[in-house]
């Protein structure tokens, strides 16, 4: 076991510039998202709670990473534990939001239950797998993190895309095929959003291969 935990900081000008640009974009776009969410929130539901929880943990994570990269964080173990918890909550909420859209269309309770718990278990396993490397329990785990960090995000990306494809197929099979052609526009919009989301996520994962991985967390948030 290592005697101390090292927290990555801004190693060069590229890290600093990348973090500043992404963090600034996060603040601006985040403000727009919050204003839109306030207007759309009419009643409390599981969907609403997960949406606001995602916004909250994303904001806290972004500020934590920014403070860390500016050398303000001085308790690395607590930092990694809190950041891992926030990422676990965020990834669960984002994917369960997509699941909530799917189950509005599905009618089989057994299929709904399997989907909800299957996604929950799968994402939990992905999140748990990164903890040993994050708290640097050994040099081997720390080295493994370099490979696993982008792999973990790629698995979440693929899960996100898979669930969105299920949603589109369900809309076409259950609604559009039964004459509700007005949902064609919904399908087209979701295809566009999925494509844009995947492109952005791929860019972030690719950036992880060349930059300080924690500098990218602002972007994935």
mmCIF file with all atom_site columns, N, CA and C in Angstrom, residues 42-104:
data_model
loop_
_atom_site.group_PDB
_atom_site.id
_atom_site.type_symbol
_atom_site.label_atom_id
_atom_site.label_alt_id
_atom_site.label_comp_id
_atom_site.label_asym_id
_atom_site.label_entity_id
_atom_site.label_seq_id
_atom_site.pdbx_PDB_ins_code
_atom_site.Cartn_x
_atom_site.Cartn_y
_atom_site.Cartn_z
_atom_site.occupancy
_atom_site.B_iso_or_equiv
_atom_site.pdbx_formal_charge
_atom_site.auth_seq_id
_atom_site.auth_comp_id
_atom_site.auth_asym_id
_atom_site.auth_atom_id
_atom_site.pdbx_PDB_model_num
ATOM 1   N N  . UNK A 1 42  ? -43.013 21.096 -12.723 1.00 0.00 ? 42  UNK A N  1
ATOM 2   C CA . UNK A 1 42  ? -44.372 21.430 -12.296 1.00 0.00 ? 42  UNK A CA 1
ATOM 3   C C  . UNK A 1 42  ? -44.818 20.596 -11.096 1.00 0.00 ? 42  UNK A C  1
ATOM 4   N N  . UNK A 1 43  ? -44.321 19.387 -10.992 1.00 0.00 ? 43  UNK A N  1
ATOM 5   C CA . UNK A 1 43  ? -44.682 18.536 -9.861  1.00 0.00 ? 43  UNK A CA 1
ATOM 6   C C  . UNK A 1 43  ? -43.514 17.623 -9.512  1.00 0.00 ? 43  UNK A C  1
ATOM 7   N N  . UNK A 1 44  ? -43.523 17.156 -8.287  1.00 0.00 ? 44  UNK A N  1
ATOM 8   C CA . UNK A 1 44  ? -42.452 16.283 -7.821  1.00 0.00 ? 44  UNK A CA 1
ATOM 9   C C  . UNK A 1 44  ? -42.715 14.848 -8.276  1.00 0.00 ? 44  UNK A C  1
ATOM 10  N N  . UNK A 1 45  ? -41.725 14.256 -8.907  1.00 0.00 ? 45  UNK A N  1
ATOM 11  C CA . UNK A 1 45  ? -41.802 12.862 -9.344  1.00 0.00 ? 45  UNK A CA 1
ATOM 12  C C  . UNK A 1 45  ? -40.394 12.283 -9.304  1.00 0.00 ? 45  UNK A C  1
ATOM 13  N N  . UNK A 1 46  ? -40.299 10.976 -9.505  1.00 0.00 ? 46  UNK A N  1
ATOM 14  C CA . UNK A 1 46  ? -38.982 10.335 -9.517  1.00 0.00 ? 46  UNK A CA 1
ATOM 15  C C  . UNK A 1 46  ? -38.116 10.921 -10.626 1.00 0.00 ? 46  UNK A C  1
ATOM 16  N N  . UNK A 1 47  ? -38.733 11.193 -11.769 1.00 0.00 ? 47  UNK A N  1
ATOM 17  C CA . UNK A 1 47  ? -38.011 11.775 -12.902 1.00 0.00 ? 47  UNK A CA 1
ATOM 18  C C  . UNK A 1 47  ? -37.464 13.156 -12.540 1.00 0.00 ? 47  UNK A C  1
ATOM 19  N N  . UNK A 1 48  ? -38.303 13.979 -11.906 1.00 0.00 ? 48  UNK A N  1
ATOM 20  C CA . UNK A 1 48  ? -37.887 15.331 -11.510 1.00 0.00 ? 48  UNK A CA 1
ATOM 21  C C  . UNK A 1 48  ? -36.754 15.287 -10.490 1.00 0.00 ? 48  UNK A C  1
ATOM 22  N N  . UNK A 1 49  ? -36.891 14.399 -9.508  1.00 0.00 ? 49  UNK A N  1
ATOM 23  C CA . UNK A 1 49  ? -35.858 14.280 -8.468  1.00 0.00 ? 49  UNK A CA 1
ATOM 24  C C  . UNK A 1 49  ? -34.520 13.866 -9.079  1.00 0.00 ? 49  UNK A C  1
ATOM 25  N N  . UNK A 1 50  ? -34.540 12.885 -9.987  1.00 0.00 ? 50  UNK A N  1
ATOM 26  C CA . UNK A 1 50  ? -33.297 12.431 -10.611 1.00 0.00 ? 50  UNK A CA 1
ATOM 27  C C  . UNK A 1 50  ? -32.678 13.524 -11.474 1.00 0.00 ? 50  UNK A C  1
ATOM 28  N N  . UNK A 1 51  ? -33.528 14.301 -12.140 1.00 0.00 ? 51  UNK A N  1
ATOM 29  C CA . UNK A 1 51  ? -33.025 15.394 -12.975 1.00 0.00 ? 51  UNK A CA 1
ATOM 30  C C  . UNK A 1 51  ? -32.304 16.440 -12.141 1.00 0.00 ? 51  UNK A C  1
ATOM 31  N N  . UNK A 1 52  ? -32.943 16.876 -11.052 1.00 0.00 ? 52  UNK A N  1
ATOM 32  C CA . UNK A 1 52  ? -32.334 17.892 -10.198 1.00 0.00 ? 52  UNK A CA 1
ATOM 33  C C  . UNK A 1 52  ? -31.121 17.349 -9.439  1.00 0.00 ? 52  UNK A C  1
ATOM 34  N N  . UNK A 1 53  ? -31.167 16.072 -9.083  1.00 0.00 ? 53  UNK A N  1
ATOM 35  C CA . UNK A 1 53  ? -30.020 15.463 -8.410  1.00 0.00 ? 53  UNK A CA 1
ATOM 36  C C  . UNK A 1 53  ? -28.819 15.405 -9.350  1.00 0.00 ? 53  UNK A C  1
ATOM 37  N N  . UNK A 1 54  ? -29.084 15.116 -10.622 1.00 0.00 ? 54  UNK A N  1
ATOM 38  C CA . UNK A 1 54  ? -28.015 15.105 -11.618 1.00 0.00 ? 54  UNK A CA 1
ATOM 39  C C  . UNK A 1 54  ? -27.385 16.484 -11.761 1.00 0.00 ? 54  UNK A C  1
ATOM 40  N N  . UNK A 1 55  ? -28.225 17.511 -11.827 1.00 0.00 ? 55  UNK A N  1
ATOM 41  C CA . UNK A 1 55  ? -27.721 18.885 -11.931 1.00 0.00 ? 55  UNK A CA 1
ATOM 42  C C  . UNK A 1 55  ? -26.878 19.240 -10.709 1.00 0.00 ? 55  UNK A C  1
ATOM 43  N N  . UNK A 1 56  ? -27.349 18.845 -9.533  1.00 0.00 ? 56  UNK A N  1
ATOM 44  C CA . UNK A 1 56  ? -26.644 19.176 -8.290  1.00 0.00 ? 56  UNK A CA 1
ATOM 45  C C  . UNK A 1 56  ? -25.272 18.508 -8.217  1.00 0.00 ? 56  UNK A C  1
ATOM 46  N N  . UNK A 1 57  ? -25.244 17.183 -8.416  1.00 0.00 ? 57  UNK A N  1
ATOM 47  C CA . UNK A 1 57  ? -23.965 16.469 -8.277  1.00 0.00 ? 57  UNK A CA 1
ATOM 48  C C  . UNK A 1 57  ? -22.995 16.863 -9.388  1.00 0.00 ? 57  UNK A C  1
ATOM 49  N N  . UNK A 1 58  ? -23.519 17.184 -10.569 1.00 0.00 ? 58  UNK A N  1
ATOM 50  C CA . UNK A 1 58  ? -22.658 17.641 -11.653 1.00 0.00 ? 58  UNK A CA 1
ATOM 51  C C  . UNK A 1 58  ? -21.990 18.962 -11.295 1.00 0.00 ? 58  UNK A C  1
ATOM 52  N N  . UNK A 1 59  ? -22.769 19.870 -10.730 1.00 0.00 ? 59  UNK A N  1
ATOM 53  C CA . UNK A 1 59  ? -22.228 21.177 -10.345 1.00 0.00 ? 59  UNK A CA 1
ATOM 54  C C  . UNK A 1 59  ? -21.171 21.038 -9.256  1.00 0.00 ? 59  UNK A C  1
ATOM 55  N N  . UNK A 1 60  ? -21.471 20.236 -8.244  1.00 0.00 ? 60  UNK A N  1
ATOM 56  C CA . UNK A 1 60  ? -20.523 20.044 -7.143  1.00 0.00 ? 60  UNK A CA 1
ATOM 57  C C  . UNK A 1 60  ? -19.241 19.382 -7.651  1.00 0.00 ? 60  UNK A C  1
ATOM 58  N N  . UNK A 1 61  ? -19.376 18.370 -8.519  1.00 0.00 ? 61  UNK A N  1
ATOM 59  C CA . UNK A 1 61  ? -18.203 17.680 -9.066  1.00 0.00 ? 61  UNK A CA 1
ATOM 60  C C  . UNK A 1 61  ? -17.323 18.639 -9.860  1.00 0.00 ? 61  UNK A C  1
ATOM 61  N N  . UNK A 1 62  ? -17.956 19.473 -10.675 1.00 0.00 ? 62  UNK A N  1
ATOM 62  C CA . UNK A 1 62  ? -17.194 20.410 -11.501 1.00 0.00 ? 62  UNK A CA 1
ATOM 63  C C  . UNK A 1 62  ? -16.378 21.370 -10.644 1.00 0.00 ? 62  UNK A C  1
ATOM 64  N N  . UNK A 1 63  ? -17.012 21.912 -9.597  1.00 0.00 ? 63  UNK A N  1
ATOM 65  C CA . UNK A 1 63  ? -16.298 22.832 -8.711  1.00 0.00 ? 63  UNK A CA 1
ATOM 66  C C  . UNK A 1 63  ? -15.184 22.115 -7.954  1.00 0.00 ? 63  UNK A C  1
ATOM 67  N N  . UNK A 1 64  ? -15.435 20.878 -7.509  1.00 0.00 ? 64  UNK A N  1
ATOM 68  C CA . UNK A 1 64  ? -14.407 20.124 -6.788  1.00 0.00 ? 64  UNK A CA 1
ATOM 69  C C  . UNK A 1 64  ? -13.174 19.896 -7.653  1.00 0.00 ? 64  UNK A C  1
ATOM 70  N N  . UNK A 1 65  ? -13.410 19.483 -8.896  1.00 0.00 ? 65  UNK A N  1
ATOM 71  C CA . UNK A 1 65  ? -12.292 19.213 -9.795  1.00 0.00 ? 65  UNK A CA 1
ATOM 72  C C  . UNK A 1 65  ? -11.523 20.500 -10.095 1.00 0.00 ? 65  UNK A C  1
ATOM 73  N N  . UNK A 1 66  ? -12.258 21.579 -10.307 1.00 0.00 ? 66  UNK A N  1
ATOM 74  C CA . UNK A 1 66  ? -11.596 22.853 -10.588 1.00 0.00 ? 66  UNK A CA 1
ATOM 75  C C  . UNK A 1 66  ? -10.729 23.293 -9.410  1.00 0.00 ? 66  UNK A C  1
ATOM 76  N N  . UNK A 1 67  ? -11.268 23.181 -8.193  1.00 0.00 ? 67  UNK A N  1
ATOM 77  C CA . UNK A 1 67  ? -10.496 23.549 -7.003  1.00 0.00 ? 67  UNK A CA 1
ATOM 78  C C  . UNK A 1 67  ? -9.259  22.658 -6.850  1.00 0.00 ? 67  UNK A C  1
ATOM 79  N N  . UNK A 1 68  ? -9.435  21.370 -7.158  1.00 0.00 ? 68  UNK A N  1
ATOM 80  C CA . UNK A 1 68  ? -8.299  20.448 -7.067  1.00 0.00 ? 68  UNK A CA 1
ATOM 81  C C  . UNK A 1 68  ? -7.194  20.829 -8.043  1.00 0.00 ? 68  UNK A C  1
ATOM 82  N N  . UNK A 1 69  ? -7.587  21.092 -9.277  1.00 0.00 ? 69  UNK A N  1
ATOM 83  C CA . UNK A 1 69  ? -6.599  21.415 -10.296 1.00 0.00 ? 69  UNK A CA 1
ATOM 84  C C  . UNK A 1 69  ? -5.936  22.769 -10.067 1.00 0.00 ? 69  UNK A C  1
ATOM 85  N N  . UNK A 1 70  ? -6.561  23.593 -9.243  1.00 0.00 ? 70  UNK A N  1
ATOM 86  C CA . UNK A 1 70  ? -5.954  24.871 -8.870  1.00 0.00 ? 70  UNK A CA 1
ATOM 87  C C  . UNK A 1 70  ? -5.186  24.760 -7.552  1.00 0.00 ? 70  UNK A C  1
ATOM 88  N N  . UNK A 1 71  ? -4.943  23.520 -7.115  1.00 0.00 ? 71  UNK A N  1
ATOM 89  C CA . UNK A 1 71  ? -4.142  23.253 -5.902  1.00 0.00 ? 71  UNK A CA 1
ATOM 90  C C  . UNK A 1 71  ? -4.795  23.763 -4.619  1.00 0.00 ? 71  UNK A C  1
ATOM 91  N N  . UNK A 1 72  ? -6.116  23.749 -4.567  1.00 0.00 ? 72  UNK A N  1
ATOM 92  C CA . UNK A 1 72  ? -6.826  24.179 -3.367  1.00 0.00 ? 72  UNK A CA 1
ATOM 93  C C  . UNK A 1 72  ? -7.156  22.988 -2.473  1.00 0.00 ? 72  UNK A C  1
ATOM 94  N N  . UNK A 1 73  ? -7.268  21.786 -3.057  1.00 0.00 ? 73  UNK A N  1
ATOM 95  C CA . UNK A 1 73  ? -7.609  20.583 -2.303  1.00 0.00 ? 73  UNK A CA 1
ATOM 96  C C  . UNK A 1 73  ? -6.373  20.059 -1.573  1.00 0.00 ? 73  UNK A C  1
ATOM 97  N N  . UNK A 1 74  ? -6.529  19.783 -0.269  1.00 0.00 ? 74  UNK A N  1
ATOM 98  C CA . UNK A 1 74  ? -5.401  19.299 0.530   1.00 0.00 ? 74  UNK A CA 1
ATOM 99  C C  . UNK A 1 74  ? -5.719  18.000 1.278   1.00 0.00 ? 74  UNK A C  1
ATOM 100 N N  . UNK A 1 75  ? -6.893  17.410 1.027   1.00 0.00 ? 75  UNK A N  1
ATOM 101 C CA . UNK A 1 75  ? -7.261  16.138 1.670   1.00 0.00 ? 75  UNK A CA 1
ATOM 102 C C  . UNK A 1 75  ? -7.636  15.154 0.568   1.00 0.00 ? 75  UNK A C  1
ATOM 103 N N  . UNK A 1 76  ? -6.632  14.543 -0.066  1.00 0.00 ? 76  UNK A N  1
ATOM 104 C CA . UNK A 1 76  ? -6.861  13.727 -1.255  1.00 0.00 ? 76  UNK A CA 1
ATOM 105 C C  . UNK A 1 76  ? -7.789  12.540 -1.061  1.00 0.00 ? 76  UNK A C  1
ATOM 106 N N  . UNK A 1 77  ? -7.695  11.837 0.072   1.00 0.00 ? 77  UNK A N  1
ATOM 107 C CA . UNK A 1 77  ? -8.545  10.669 0.269   1.00 0.00 ? 77  UNK A CA 1
ATOM 108 C C  . UNK A 1 77  ? -10.012 11.077 0.306   1.00 0.00 ? 77  UNK A C  1
ATOM 109 N N  . UNK A 1 78  ? -10.326 12.104 1.080   1.00 0.00 ? 78  UNK A N  1
ATOM 110 C CA . UNK A 1 78  ? -11.704 12.593 1.156   1.00 0.00 ? 78  UNK A CA 1
ATOM 111 C C  . UNK A 1 78  ? -12.171 13.082 -0.212  1.00 0.00 ? 78  UNK A C  1
ATOM 112 N N  . UNK A 1 79  ? -11.271 13.728 -0.924  1.00 0.00 ? 79  UNK A N  1
ATOM 113 C CA . UNK A 1 79  ? -11.599 14.242 -2.259  1.00 0.00 ? 79  UNK A CA 1
ATOM 114 C C  . UNK A 1 79  ? -12.000 13.106 -3.191  1.00 0.00 ? 79  UNK A C  1
ATOM 115 N N  . UNK A 1 80  ? -11.199 12.056 -3.238  1.00 0.00 ? 80  UNK A N  1
ATOM 116 C CA . UNK A 1 80  ? -11.481 10.936 -4.127  1.00 0.00 ? 80  UNK A CA 1
ATOM 117 C C  . UNK A 1 80  ? -12.747 10.188 -3.718  1.00 0.00 ? 80  UNK A C  1
ATOM 118 N N  . UNK A 1 81  ? -12.963 10.024 -2.428  1.00 0.00 ? 81  UNK A N  1
ATOM 119 C CA . UNK A 1 81  ? -14.154 9.321  -1.951  1.00 0.00 ? 81  UNK A CA 1
ATOM 120 C C  . UNK A 1 81  ? -15.410 10.087 -2.349  1.00 0.00 ? 81  UNK A C  1
ATOM 121 N N  . UNK A 1 82  ? -15.417 11.390 -2.075  1.00 0.00 ? 82  UNK A N  1
ATOM 122 C CA . UNK A 1 82  ? -16.588 12.213 -2.403  1.00 0.00 ? 82  UNK A CA 1
ATOM 123 C C  . UNK A 1 82  ? -16.805 12.256 -3.910  1.00 0.00 ? 82  UNK A C  1
ATOM 124 N N  . UNK A 1 83  ? -15.731 12.424 -4.677  1.00 0.00 ? 83  UNK A N  1
ATOM 125 C CA . UNK A 1 83  ? -15.862 12.501 -6.130  1.00 0.00 ? 83  UNK A CA 1
ATOM 126 C C  . UNK A 1 83  ? -16.380 11.189 -6.710  1.00 0.00 ? 83  UNK A C  1
ATOM 127 N N  . UNK A 1 84  ? -15.923 10.063 -6.163  1.00 0.00 ? 84  UNK A N  1
ATOM 128 C CA . UNK A 1 84  ? -16.396 8.755  -6.633  1.00 0.00 ? 84  UNK A CA 1
ATOM 129 C C  . UNK A 1 84  ? -17.878 8.568  -6.336  1.00 0.00 ? 84  UNK A C  1
ATOM 130 N N  . UNK A 1 85  ? -18.307 9.018  -5.152  1.00 0.00 ? 85  UNK A N  1
ATOM 131 C CA . UNK A 1 85  ? -19.723 8.919  -4.782  1.00 0.00 ? 85  UNK A CA 1
ATOM 132 C C  . UNK A 1 85  ? -20.577 9.783  -5.703  1.00 0.00 ? 85  UNK A C  1
ATOM 133 N N  . UNK A 1 86  ? -20.115 11.004 -5.968  1.00 0.00 ? 86  UNK A N  1
ATOM 134 C CA . UNK A 1 86  ? -20.864 11.913 -6.838  1.00 0.00 ? 86  UNK A CA 1
ATOM 135 C C  . UNK A 1 86  ? -20.966 11.359 -8.257  1.00 0.00 ? 86  UNK A C  1
ATOM 136 N N  . UNK A 1 87  ? -19.864 10.780 -8.758  1.00 0.00 ? 87  UNK A N  1
ATOM 137 C CA . UNK A 1 87  ? -19.893 10.201 -10.099 1.00 0.00 ? 87  UNK A CA 1
ATOM 138 C C  . UNK A 1 87  ? -20.840 9.005  -10.154 1.00 0.00 ? 87  UNK A C  1
ATOM 139 N N  . UNK A 1 88  ? -20.862 8.201  -9.096  1.00 0.00 ? 88  UNK A N  1
ATOM 140 C CA . UNK A 1 88  ? -21.769 7.051  -9.046  1.00 0.00 ? 88  UNK A CA 1
ATOM 141 C C  . UNK A 1 88  ? -23.222 7.511  -9.082  1.00 0.00 ? 88  UNK A C  1
ATOM 142 N N  . UNK A 1 89  ? -23.537 8.552  -8.302  1.00 0.00 ? 89  UNK A N  1
ATOM 143 C CA . UNK A 1 89  ? -24.903 9.087  -8.280  1.00 0.00 ? 89  UNK A CA 1
ATOM 144 C C  . UNK A 1 89  ? -25.272 9.656  -9.640  1.00 0.00 ? 89  UNK A C  1
ATOM 145 N N  . UNK A 1 90  ? -24.350 10.408 -10.224 1.00 0.00 ? 90  UNK A N  1
ATOM 146 C CA . UNK A 1 90  ? -24.620 11.035 -11.513 1.00 0.00 ? 90  UNK A CA 1
ATOM 147 C C  . UNK A 1 90  ? -24.887 10.004 -12.603 1.00 0.00 ? 90  UNK A C  1
ATOM 148 N N  . UNK A 1 91  ? -24.016 9.008  -12.712 1.00 0.00 ? 91  UNK A N  1
ATOM 149 C CA . UNK A 1 91  ? -24.174 8.003  -13.760 1.00 0.00 ? 91  UNK A CA 1
ATOM 150 C C  . UNK A 1 91  ? -25.452 7.198  -13.576 1.00 0.00 ? 91  UNK A C  1
ATOM 151 N N  . UNK A 1 92  ? -25.794 6.881  -12.327 1.00 0.00 ? 92  UNK A N  1
ATOM 152 C CA . UNK A 1 92  ? -27.042 6.159  -12.068 1.00 0.00 ? 92  UNK A CA 1
ATOM 153 C C  . UNK A 1 92  ? -28.247 7.000  -12.461 1.00 0.00 ? 92  UNK A C  1
ATOM 154 N N  . UNK A 1 93  ? -28.253 8.267  -12.069 1.00 0.00 ? 93  UNK A N  1
ATOM 155 C CA . UNK A 1 93  ? -29.399 9.138  -12.356 1.00 0.00 ? 93  UNK A CA 1
ATOM 156 C C  . UNK A 1 93  ? -29.589 9.341  -13.855 1.00 0.00 ? 93  UNK A C  1
ATOM 157 N N  . UNK A 1 94  ? -28.492 9.615  -14.562 1.00 0.00 ? 94  UNK A N  1
ATOM 158 C CA . UNK A 1 94  ? -28.585 9.866  -16.001 1.00 0.00 ? 94  UNK A CA 1
ATOM 159 C C  . UNK A 1 94  ? -29.187 8.668  -16.727 1.00 0.00 ? 94  UNK A C  1
ATOM 160 N N  . UNK A 1 95  ? -28.718 7.471  -16.401 1.00 0.00 ? 95  UNK A N  1
ATOM 161 C CA . UNK A 1 95  ? -29.209 6.277  -17.087 1.00 0.00 ? 95  UNK A CA 1
ATOM 162 C C  . UNK A 1 95  ? -30.604 5.885  -16.622 1.00 0.00 ? 95  UNK A C  1
ATOM 163 N N  . UNK A 1 96  ? -30.914 6.105  -15.341 1.00 0.00 ? 96  UNK A N  1
ATOM 164 C CA . UNK A 1 96  ? -32.262 5.795  -14.865 1.00 0.00 ? 96  UNK A CA 1
ATOM 165 C C  . UNK A 1 96  ? -33.290 6.773  -15.428 1.00 0.00 ? 96  UNK A C  1
ATOM 166 N N  . UNK A 1 97  ? -32.869 7.981  -15.784 1.00 0.00 ? 97  UNK A N  1
ATOM 167 C CA . UNK A 1 97  ? -33.767 8.923  -16.455 1.00 0.00 ? 97  UNK A CA 1
ATOM 168 C C  . UNK A 1 97  ? -34.185 8.361  -17.812 1.00 0.00 ? 97  UNK A C  1
ATOM 169 N N  . UNK A 1 98  ? -33.223 7.796  -18.537 1.00 0.00 ? 98  UNK A N  1
ATOM 170 C CA . UNK A 1 98  ? -33.547 7.175  -19.828 1.00 0.00 ? 98  UNK A CA 1
ATOM 171 C C  . UNK A 1 98  ? -34.449 5.967  -19.618 1.00 0.00 ? 98  UNK A C  1
ATOM 172 N N  . UNK A 1 99  ? -34.164 5.177  -18.590 1.00 0.00 ? 99  UNK A N  1
ATOM 173 C CA . UNK A 1 99  ? -35.008 4.020  -18.272 1.00 0.00 ? 99  UNK A CA 1
ATOM 174 C C  . UNK A 1 99  ? -36.437 4.469  -17.983 1.00 0.00 ? 99  UNK A C  1
ATOM 175 N N  . UNK A 1 100 ? -36.590 5.576  -17.274 1.00 0.00 ? 100 UNK A N  1
ATOM 176 C CA . UNK A 1 100 ? -37.924 6.090  -16.942 1.00 0.00 ? 100 UNK A CA 1
ATOM 177 C C  . UNK A 1 100 ? -38.719 6.429  -18.194 1.00 0.00 ? 100 UNK A C  1
ATOM 178 N N  . UNK A 1 101 ? -38.041 6.896  -19.228 1.00 0.00 ? 101 UNK A N  1
ATOM 179 C CA . UNK A 1 101 ? -38.722 7.187  -20.495 1.00 0.00 ? 101 UNK A CA 1
ATOM 180 C C  . UNK A 1 101 ? -39.157 5.896  -21.181 1.00 0.00 ? 101 UNK A C  1
ATOM 181 N N  . UNK A 1 102 ? -38.322 4.876  -21.076 1.00 0.00 ? 102 UNK A N  1
ATOM 182 C CA . UNK A 1 102 ? -38.644 3.601  -21.715 1.00 0.00 ? 102 UNK A CA 1
ATOM 183 C C  . UNK A 1 102 ? -39.846 2.943  -21.053 1.00 0.00 ? 102 UNK A C  1
ATOM 184 N N  . UNK A 1 103 ? -39.882 2.937  -19.721 1.00 0.00 ? 103 UNK A N  1
ATOM 185 C CA . UNK A 1 103 ? -40.945 2.218  -19.008 1.00 0.00 ? 103 UNK A CA 1
ATOM 186 C C  . UNK A 1 103 ? -42.298 2.902  -19.164 1.00 0.00 ? 103 UNK A C  1
ATOM 187 N N  . UNK A 1 104 ? -42.307 4.161  -19.606 1.00 0.00 ? 104 UNK A N  1
ATOM 188 C CA . UNK A 1 104 ? -43.582 4.813  -19.902 1.00 0.00 ? 104 UNK A CA 1
ATOM 189 C C  . UNK A 1 104 ? -44.272 4.147  -21.083 1.00 0.00 ? 104 UNK A C  1
#
